[in-house]
Amino acid sequence: MSADKWCARTDLALETQESLKKANTDMRGVNFSEKKLDNGIIVSVVTIDSENAVRATGRPKGKYVTIEAAMLSEGDEECCQAVTRELSRELKSFVKAVCDKRIYAALVVGLGNRNVTPDALGPRCVDSLFITRHIVKEYGRYAFSNENVNSVCGLVPGVMAQTGMECLEIIKGVVSEVKPDFVVTIDALAARSTKRLGCTIQLTDTGIVPGSGVGNHRDGINHDNLGVPVIAIGIPTVIDAVTIVSDAVNASRENTAKLMSPKLNGMFVTPKDIDETVKRLAGLLSEGINMAFSNDEYDDYSE
Amino acid sequence: MSADKWCARTDLALETQESLKKANTDMRGVNFSEKKLDNGIIVSVVTIDSENAVRATGRPKGKYVTIEAAMLSEGDEECCQAVTRELSRELKSFVKAVCDKRIYAALVVGLGNRNVTPDALGPRCVDSLFITRHIVKEYGRYAFSNENVNSVCGLVPGVMAQTGMECLEIIKGVVSEVKPDFVVTIDALAARSTKRLGCTIQLTDTGIVPGSGVGNHRDGINHDNLGVPVIAIGIPTVIDAVTIVSDAVNASRENTAKLMSPKLNGMFVTPKDIDETVKRLAGLLSEGINMAFSNDEYDDYSE
Amino acid sequence: MSADKWCARTDLALETQESLKKANTDMRGVNFSEKKLDNGIIVSVVTIDSENAVRATGRPKGKYVTIEAAMLSEGDEECCQAVTRELSRELKSFVKAVCDKRIYAALVVGLGNRNVTPDALGPRCVDSLFITRHIVKEYGRYAFSNENVNSVCGLVPGVMAQTGMECLEIIKGVVSEVKPDFVVTIDALAARSTKRLGCTIQLTDTGIVPGSGVGNHRDGINHDNLGVPVIAIGIPTVIDAVTIVSDAVNASRENTAKLMSPKLNGMFVTPKDIDETVKRLAGLLSEGINMAFSNDEYDDYSE
Amino acid sequence: MSADKWCARTDLALETQESLKKANTDMRGVNFSEKKLDNGIIVSVVTIDSENAVRATGRPKGKYVTIEAAMLSEGDEECCQAVTRELSRELKSFVKAVCDKRIYAALVVGLGNRNVTPDALGPRCVDSLFITRHIVKEYGRYAFSNENVNSVCGLVPGVMAQTGMECLEIIKGVVSEVKPDFVVTIDALAARSTKRLGCTIQLTDTGIVPGSGVGNHRDGINHDNLGVPVIAIGIPTVIDAVTIVSDAVNASRENTAKLMSPKLNGMFVTPKDIDETVKRLAGLLSEGINMAFSNDEYDDYSE
């Protein structure tokens, strides 16, 4: 059975896995495991490692880690801190898997449109990163109290309607000049279920096709296209409008689209208080990334 | 038959009128007329003038003028200018109906949340208004090339989650200090139909209940509560998420709500390019209002 | 000797006190004390309590507390936290002096122009306040884990060029509706000396004349005009351009003005990295205010 | 006599030329001409075409066109339109000089820090450009009513403190991917004189050293470094703080620096209403550039 028919539009590998399971689809090559931490945090891992699994899921081969915490959406302070630490730990582990240098150079890219609130997550995360590359380059690592400091730079490429360029073109050009060891992208994602909005973080080593969650077709920001590994981090902040309806009436996306205004394509559903959510989550992401990149001893022990 | 059952959630009196007609509801006291202008512009007038009509529509007695232009959503330059002039003309006519002074003092209030893109219409419109009150007060009308200049001031009260206060409290306080002859509110509205998003302007003399389009309950910003007439101008930029689904499956809102995630309440649907739309429409509104308030001779002749 | 001649343009009572001392001016009625805390923090108190002192300083009678910490301008994390706690402690003490209720209602007003970076301190501080009034009003204090929660609301009135209204008019109107027990204003100030930019916090019970630091004349936001006590908190982020020159050449402001372009009036001097400074300080202020208003036990013990 | 001693810090070649003349410096290789247009607009041309002139002025060889209009700073509508047309005409002429294609591909780069008001000119100009590259690329020129449409793309690289990268690195990377026929940079400049703030536009074919006006040292964004011609457009919005003082006391910059706080280095002077000025000028620049790139017949005739 074709995945297209039943997989509602989602950027979360976890939701794709759930859909396939529900539909009794052939799952060879799609592996799944889950662990429960304190504070109600659930960390699940989906790996896609066969051509069959790629076809079934419509996703590239790779590893997808999801950190879920329902209380995150309520802004619970303690939960936020626990999720931040878990994000830092998972990111460190992804970095180790793609880069064997002890001290490295990372480029963090904040994807999305700063002027559309639920899409501003990436740009706003980069706004609060601890940027070190220019200081390391000019004064050396001794400029910092911690000599193990990594070189971190950040880019907010904007969206095609603003720049006339694919994100990939901009990032590719910058990577070829700046030559980071790897790229980390931050993006707002589309989920299938309202319950995952604002309380789920996905990390993957497959890179990302920007805007794929809401129906765009762009070239992927990934190792193949950039020549360096790409770790993609995302949090769902919207649901595709067609998905909302098809899920409610239990119909396929295609049949639903017929029921509805054609204008609904390219629309998204988001909560009214999305400004507060994006502000909080951009802060959480930047803190988790800063922690992962800081290389200080405390973190080394804690692993 | 109760209006509640069949009237999908909308801020547009025109859509309520359409729903009632479709449902063969008793329409006594709901009057409707329509004229077609050049450039594909349609101006329609709904008046609600009986208690029966108030019950049927769930709206206060008053006059609702709607300016529609499909090409507006595509940013057609000529169409924009024609709509701007029509808006100016209708606003002047509303002002004449509520204020008999030749030169008057107006307070324009930009409602909504500046940090949520589709809700930023009101604040961004006020950003581009031609504000004169402080200059008239300090230097007199002779400071302007046009001595007929009205006194215009502007307020962006923010939303309750930011201020802890009802908009009505803030506006009421400011009105009691500043004593304008009337208030004009600007707000982003919720429509029922995607086809009206970004291409429909509603003016009404009934004031507005802020956020009513997306399920809030606040006290009305109207003549009764402020002590001065209130002209409310709005453009739909979102659709209520529950409405999208109920319209697609042709069910009542109540039944739809049961089908769906409770989290869907308080969510809205909006297009991905809402940033461009809001920028363009805020510009159009401020230009139309500036034109209406300018009192220059050209406009007087053009009526 | 007239204070006007020698007092360079400053919003800091501490700098006025220093100027008077340097000029051997009669200082009766101007009291000064200073204490040094850990982390290089200096807390000084200037009180002005005679008509003579009012004339000499050009300031209203009252108490001015200044918290200085040179390392604050470098963003030292530990210093930031120590200053935040000291700010909270001083604000609590000001609140106790003006309001004898155990649980109170506060209105915090963010003065200044959000669109001019060094003037955005007040608005950005209010953006991050913990606003409780609407929740207390709708659900009662039991909605919070801490039942001692105070009722806090926030207002960003904008500046006259944007609104056409004096800040005082807007605040007065809102105070008359909302009836807080007292008002706290937050504003960016003008210092005389570059060394105080971004590392000095002034608290005073005299209220504030908005924009007074850069040559405007507005009515004071104070107890007399609002009918409730006003605690004004400010941090210098600019220096008046004429002051920079007059200090350099050791001339009076009047003589300097003659040397210079008349256009220099109404100009200000500010550092290139003012965006980072304002972001950090707005965060520090909101945190200190949130802490002061939280009424939790830890803080009570710590006093 | 060394130019350094007497040339106050300025980005305007016109001001350098004036200083040299005043100081009776050897002016061989510095050519100057001026024409007066209607509406009080003055267009002057400085060319620097010898090594001697390069040394005397501290500027690279090239052509500097300045459009001045005192009434621009007052926002005079008619003057704005005349300056916009003149800007468009001069830009077209620069484009013809560097690119012989009838239909071309341009990359416009908005330099500066979006979060510091006087430095936001470049980013805000790019926000309002008519971006066509992605549409031309996907649908061809027939997508536009005007088949002569050029391919225009836009980039806002941010500043080094935000990105950790030199602007040059980012632009170089993007140019190597996107391969425009030429680059146009937009930047806020530093003037020497308050009278030129906000009412002077400079165009040059020499490119630009970003931030050079306020004391930074960065690699030049120019033909040599990018491999394609660079046309730099700028408007002064600030004055270097040390320059303000040295001009007032008629001293050299070096002596002045001794008189003053070392912190004054890296500070700038700007007017209080800089938000309105930058908004208006960013609009003017984008309109002038859009006009120059539109290639429509009216403009062709008007030359």
Tab-separated table of C-alpha atoms in Angstrom, chain A residues 160 164-174, chain D residues 133 137 173-174 177-178:
chain	number	residue	atom	x	y	z
A	160	MET	CA	12.912	32.273	-1.209
A	164	GLY	CA	14.937	34.970	-4.714
A	165	MET	CA	17.409	32.200	-3.865
A	166	GLU	CA	17.000	28.648	-2.588
A	167	CYS	CA	18.238	28.275	0.980
A	168	LEU	CA	20.470	25.536	-0.357
A	169	GLU	CA	22.221	27.960	-2.727
A	170	ILE	CA	23.005	30.386	0.078
A	171	ILE	CA	24.134	27.722	2.533
A	172	LYS	CA	26.199	25.915	-0.108
A	173	GLY	CA	28.010	29.125	-0.971
A	174	VAL	CA	28.707	29.974	2.650
D	133	ARG	CA	14.996	35.654	-9.575
D	137	LYS	CA	13.965	30.769	-12.806
D	173	GLY	CA	30.090	32.295	-1.115
D	174	VAL	CA	26.681	33.346	-2.375
D	177	GLU	CA	26.801	29.905	-6.239
D	178	VAL	CA	24.351	32.401	-7.729
